[in-house]
Tab-separated table of C-alpha atoms in Angstrom:
chain	number	residue	atom	x	y	z
H	270	UNK	CA	-79.788	-55.087	-58.851
H	271	UNK	CA	-79.466	-58.797	-59.571
H	272	UNK	CA	-82.233	-60.761	-61.253
H	273	UNK	CA	-84.780	-63.048	-59.597
H	274	UNK	CA	-85.019	-61.283	-56.241
H	275	UNK	CA	-87.832	-59.180	-54.815
H	276	UNK	CA	-86.967	-55.802	-53.313
H	277	UNK	CA	-88.635	-54.210	-50.295
H	278	UNK	CA	-87.595	-50.691	-51.305
H	279	UNK	CA	-88.938	-51.153	-54.825
H	280	UNK	CA	-92.307	-52.307	-53.532
H	281	UNK	CA	-92.032	-55.895	-54.768
H	282	UNK	CA	-91.781	-57.322	-51.242
H	283	UNK	CA	-94.295	-56.587	-48.508
H	284	UNK	CA	-93.260	-55.842	-44.954
H	285	UNK	CA	-94.974	-59.044	-43.786
H	286	UNK	CA	-93.029	-61.108	-46.344
H	287	UNK	CA	-89.774	-59.420	-45.341
H	288	UNK	CA	-90.426	-60.047	-41.648
H	289	UNK	CA	-91.206	-63.702	-42.382
H	290	UNK	CA	-87.865	-64.056	-44.197
H	291	UNK	CA	-85.994	-62.296	-41.391
H	292	UNK	CA	-87.482	-64.819	-38.979
H	293	UNK	CA	-85.257	-67.467	-40.541
H	294	UNK	CA	-82.164	-65.892	-38.967
H	295	UNK	CA	-80.944	-67.648	-35.810
H	296	UNK	CA	-79.359	-64.565	-34.206
H	297	UNK	CA	-81.763	-62.357	-32.213
H	298	UNK	CA	-79.555	-59.288	-32.663
H	299	UNK	CA	-79.699	-59.535	-36.436
H	300	UNK	CA	-83.467	-60.129	-36.469
H	301	UNK	CA	-84.040	-56.950	-34.454
H	302	UNK	CA	-81.594	-55.019	-36.623
H	303	UNK	CA	-83.273	-55.860	-39.927
H	304	UNK	CA	-86.769	-55.356	-38.525
H	305	UNK	CA	-85.770	-51.868	-37.367
H	306	UNK	CA	-84.503	-51.084	-40.867
H	307	UNK	CA	-87.851	-52.149	-42.347
H	308	UNK	CA	-89.599	-49.650	-40.099
H	309	UNK	CA	-87.241	-46.880	-41.155
H	310	UNK	CA	-85.688	-46.540	-37.708
H	311	UNK	CA	-82.487	-48.270	-38.683
H	312	UNK	CA	-80.537	-48.213	-41.932
H	313	UNK	CA	-83.329	-46.900	-44.157
H	314	UNK	CA	-81.146	-46.429	-47.245
H	315	UNK	CA	-80.199	-50.025	-47.930
H	316	UNK	CA	-82.610	-52.683	-49.130
H	317	UNK	CA	-84.026	-56.071	-48.153
H	318	UNK	CA	-84.172	-58.742	-50.858
H	319	UNK	CA	-85.836	-62.148	-50.966
H	320	UNK	CA	-85.283	-64.873	-53.555
H	321	UNK	CA	-88.237	-67.276	-53.649
H	322	UNK	CA	-86.317	-70.469	-54.372
H	323	UNK	CA	-82.871	-71.235	-55.768
H	324	UNK	CA	-80.807	-68.240	-56.861
H	325	UNK	CA	-77.995	-68.247	-59.434
H	326	UNK	CA	-75.795	-65.162	-59.748
H	327	UNK	CA	-73.679	-65.324	-62.946
H	328	UNK	CA	-71.018	-62.928	-61.617
H	329	UNK	CA	-70.067	-61.538	-58.220
H	330	UNK	CA	-72.471	-60.902	-55.355
H	331	UNK	CA	-71.357	-58.052	-53.088
H	332	UNK	CA	-74.114	-57.048	-50.681
H	333	UNK	CA	-72.394	-53.787	-49.777
H	334	UNK	CA	-71.992	-52.743	-53.401
H	335	UNK	CA	-75.633	-53.647	-54.040
H	336	UNK	CA	-76.640	-51.571	-50.984
H	337	UNK	CA	-78.460	-54.555	-49.506
H	338	UNK	CA	-78.876	-54.912	-45.770
H	339	UNK	CA	-80.381	-58.406	-45.833
H	340	UNK	CA	-80.725	-61.066	-48.529
H	341	UNK	CA	-82.774	-64.202	-47.907
H	342	UNK	CA	-82.410	-67.037	-50.413
H	343	UNK	CA	-85.208	-69.531	-49.804
H	344	UNK	CA	-83.351	-72.355	-51.501
H	345	UNK	CA	-79.817	-72.889	-52.821
H	346	UNK	CA	-77.475	-70.023	-53.693
H	347	UNK	CA	-74.892	-70.336	-56.469
H	348	UNK	CA	-72.492	-67.456	-57.148
H	349	UNK	CA	-70.188	-67.915	-60.140
H	350	UNK	CA	-67.857	-65.199	-58.840
H	351	UNK	CA	-67.037	-64.008	-55.341
H	352	UNK	CA	-69.572	-63.589	-52.560
H	353	UNK	CA	-68.742	-60.660	-50.292
H	354	UNK	CA	-70.416	-58.804	-47.427
H	355	UNK	CA	-69.345	-56.266	-44.799
H	356	UNK	CA	-69.484	-55.402	-41.118
H	357	UNK	CA	-69.625	-51.608	-41.565
H	358	UNK	CA	-72.338	-51.216	-42.596
H	359	UNK	CA	-73.415	-54.677	-41.506
H	360	UNK	CA	-74.964	-56.943	-44.112
H	361	UNK	CA	-76.670	-60.285	-43.666
H	362	UNK	CA	-77.191	-63.343	-45.849
H	363	UNK	CA	-79.596	-66.195	-45.107
H	364	UNK	CA	-79.542	-69.299	-47.310
H	365	UNK	CA	-82.070	-71.985	-46.408
H	366	UNK	CA	-80.409	-74.502	-48.735
H	367	UNK	CA	-76.787	-74.974	-49.785
H	368	UNK	CA	-74.407	-72.244	-50.880
H	369	UNK	CA	-71.731	-72.471	-53.555
H	370	UNK	CA	-69.421	-69.654	-54.690
H	371	UNK	CA	-66.092	-69.341	-56.472
H	372	UNK	CA	-64.685	-67.572	-53.402
H	373	UNK	CA	-66.149	-66.155	-50.187
H	374	UNK	CA	-64.903	-63.130	-48.233
H	375	UNK	CA	-67.216	-62.573	-45.291
H	376	UNK	CA	-67.140	-59.810	-42.701
H	377	UNK	CA	-70.893	-59.669	-42.076
H	378	UNK	CA	-73.493	-62.157	-40.871
H	379	UNK	CA	-73.695	-65.403	-42.847
H	380	UNK	CA	-76.346	-68.038	-42.042
H	381	UNK	CA	-76.447	-71.164	-44.236
H	382	UNK	CA	-78.721	-74.094	-43.421
H	383	UNK	CA	-76.958	-76.527	-45.771
H	384	UNK	CA	-73.392	-76.997	-47.029
H	385	UNK	CA	-71.014	-74.233	-48.066
H	386	UNK	CA	-68.686	-75.046	-50.968
H	387	UNK	CA	-66.050	-72.634	-52.238
H	388	UNK	CA	-62.464	-72.501	-53.438
H	389	UNK	CA	-61.204	-69.975	-50.862
H	390	UNK	CA	-63.053	-69.026	-47.690
H	391	UNK	CA	-61.745	-65.902	-45.962
H	392	UNK	CA	-63.060	-64.310	-42.789
H	393	UNK	CA	-62.784	-60.586	-42.222
H	394	UNK	CA	-62.585	-59.071	-38.719
H	395	UNK	CA	-64.695	-60.167	-35.741
H	396	UNK	CA	-67.764	-57.939	-35.328
H	397	UNK	CA	-70.058	-60.494	-37.009
H	398	UNK	CA	-69.948	-64.246	-37.588
H	399	UNK	CA	-70.789	-67.129	-39.909
H	400	UNK	CA	-72.938	-70.175	-39.215
H	401	UNK	CA	-73.114	-73.169	-41.553
H	402	UNK	CA	-75.240	-76.116	-40.449
H	403	UNK	CA	-73.804	-78.519	-43.013
H	404	UNK	CA	-70.264	-79.188	-44.202
H	405	UNK	CA	-67.819	-76.518	-45.301
H	406	UNK	CA	-65.684	-77.473	-48.301
H	407	UNK	CA	-62.839	-75.191	-49.336
H	408	UNK	CA	-59.437	-75.570	-50.912
H	409	UNK	CA	-58.120	-72.852	-48.584
H	410	UNK	CA	-59.658	-71.529	-45.371
H	411	UNK	CA	-58.298	-68.427	-43.638
H	412	UNK	CA	-60.647	-67.348	-40.880
H	413	UNK	CA	-58.595	-64.389	-39.634
H	414	UNK	CA	-60.496	-63.168	-36.514
H	415	UNK	CA	-63.976	-63.956	-37.855
H	416	UNK	CA	-65.974	-66.554	-35.911
H	417	UNK	CA	-67.310	-69.634	-37.737
H	418	UNK	CA	-69.785	-72.189	-36.380
H	419	UNK	CA	-69.910	-75.349	-38.503
H	420	UNK	CA	-72.523	-77.999	-37.770
H	421	UNK	CA	-71.013	-80.585	-40.098
H	422	UNK	CA	-67.402	-81.198	-41.068
H	423	UNK	CA	-64.750	-78.749	-42.193
H	424	UNK	CA	-63.253	-80.283	-45.329
H	425	UNK	CA	-60.496	-77.838	-46.206
H	426	UNK	CA	-57.353	-78.607	-48.140
H	427	UNK	CA	-55.384	-75.979	-46.214
H	428	UNK	CA	-56.325	-74.098	-43.048
H	429	UNK	CA	-54.232	-71.013	-42.360
H	430	UNK	CA	-53.708	-69.819	-38.790
H	431	UNK	CA	-55.882	-70.819	-35.854
H	432	UNK	CA	-59.416	-69.757	-36.764
H	433	UNK	CA	-62.091	-68.887	-34.228
H	434	UNK	CA	-64.061	-72.009	-34.892
H	435	UNK	CA	-66.819	-74.138	-33.372
H	436	UNK	CA	-66.708	-77.530	-35.100
H	437	UNK	CA	-66.821	-81.145	-33.915
H	438	UNK	CA	-63.383	-82.046	-35.291
H	439	UNK	CA	-60.825	-79.285	-35.364
H	440	UNK	CA	-58.617	-79.232	-38.463
H	441	UNK	CA	-54.878	-79.440	-38.830
H	442	UNK	CA	-53.552	-75.968	-39.499
H	443	UNK	CA	-50.558	-74.143	-40.879
H	444	UNK	CA	-49.577	-71.530	-38.315
H	445	UNK	CA	-48.966	-68.072	-39.705
H	446	UNK	CA	-45.294	-68.252	-38.694
H	447	UNK	CA	-44.794	-71.620	-40.407
H	448	UNK	CA	-42.363	-71.556	-43.373
H	449	UNK	CA	-44.966	-73.556	-45.327
H	450	UNK	CA	-46.849	-70.276	-45.677
H	451	UNK	CA	-44.495	-69.632	-48.595
H	452	UNK	CA	-46.145	-72.542	-50.421
H	453	UNK	CA	-49.480	-70.722	-50.373
H	454	UNK	CA	-48.688	-66.988	-50.453
H	455	UNK	CA	-46.388	-64.726	-52.428
H	456	UNK	CA	-43.456	-63.441	-50.440
H	457	UNK	CA	-44.708	-59.840	-50.624
H	458	UNK	CA	-47.859	-60.858	-48.732
H	459	UNK	CA	-45.807	-62.191	-45.817
H	460	UNK	CA	-43.526	-60.802	-43.150
H	461	UNK	CA	-40.404	-62.693	-44.205
H	462	UNK	CA	-36.809	-62.390	-43.058
H	463	UNK	CA	-33.615	-64.338	-43.608
H	464	UNK	CA	-31.726	-65.878	-40.705
H	465	UNK	CA	-29.347	-68.711	-39.880
H	466	UNK	CA	-30.037	-71.939	-38.019
H	467	UNK	CA	-27.908	-73.464	-35.250
H	468	UNK	CA	-25.561	-74.905	-37.860
H	469	UNK	CA	-25.037	-71.540	-39.494
H	470	UNK	CA	-27.060	-72.446	-42.563
H	471	UNK	CA	-29.226	-69.763	-44.140
H	472	UNK	CA	-32.957	-70.148	-43.508
H	473	UNK	CA	-36.019	-68.153	-44.474
H	474	UNK	CA	-38.335	-67.309	-41.576
H	475	UNK	CA	-41.974	-66.251	-41.694
H	476	UNK	CA	-43.551	-64.027	-39.039
H	477	UNK	CA	-47.108	-64.020	-40.365
H	478	UNK	CA	-49.117	-62.222	-43.014
H	479	UNK	CA	-47.888	-58.719	-43.723
H	480	UNK	CA	-50.718	-57.516	-45.959
H	481	UNK	CA	-54.051	-59.104	-44.999
H	482	UNK	CA	-55.973	-56.447	-46.943
H	483	UNK	CA	-54.181	-57.461	-50.136
H	484	UNK	CA	-54.988	-61.122	-49.449
H	485	UNK	CA	-58.688	-60.262	-49.278
H	486	UNK	CA	-58.453	-58.045	-52.356
H	487	UNK	CA	-56.862	-60.820	-54.418
H	488	UNK	CA	-59.419	-63.392	-53.326
H	489	UNK	CA	-62.288	-61.013	-54.112
H	490	UNK	CA	-60.773	-60.346	-57.545
H	491	UNK	CA	-60.237	-64.041	-58.266
H	492	UNK	CA	-56.449	-63.636	-58.319
H	493	UNK	CA	-53.950	-66.216	-57.034
H	494	UNK	CA	-52.340	-65.758	-53.637
H	495	UNK	CA	-49.148	-67.356	-54.864
H	496	UNK	CA	-48.007	-66.870	-58.418
H	497	UNK	CA	-45.908	-69.399	-60.309
H	498	UNK	CA	-42.383	-69.989	-59.107
H	499	UNK	CA	-40.553	-71.698	-56.248
H	500	UNK	CA	-41.856	-70.843	-52.750
H	501	UNK	CA	-40.281	-67.702	-51.344
H	502	UNK	CA	-39.307	-66.230	-54.721
């Protein structure tokens, strides 16, 4: 268990306090889901945590590994490592301030009132979604099939694919079959084949990501997606 949070299962958080924190979520489905878990009619094994103010996590924060159903941070959240959640079992994060993490891999429900700042932002599947009221800043954004609603601007250095995205100004993207993918991913992560153009010259073609699971694993581990060397080698 991380420091500076209060746990419902450990008796440090009352049901009334937990319900009040859950009320900050903007999705009615998730509110009902967490409330049911508090009453023992839902997922009674996992916990509900509340941080009363800003929360700093020196390492990684993985809600599934921590066996946490819902974490409410009533302030800013800073994670020095990776933030990760899941969709099976579903986990939920509410941040009433801004969120900053080295990397983010999100498959669960993410609800941030302020800005989200990270190096790499990766979505995972489409059962849940992410909502950020402020700006999203990331060096690399790969949404996969996860849905993102961004109230501010998306300020990403590179956007991979065509994310499921609600945002005022849609970003320029690198399609997954664009040869520029080789500038951002190792060849073994991609479906790559050699061909010839109309002039008979050899060309390298990309048909998308071959190993999405490995992409997520590397991001979660803080590893590069493209190691040193010329693209495609």
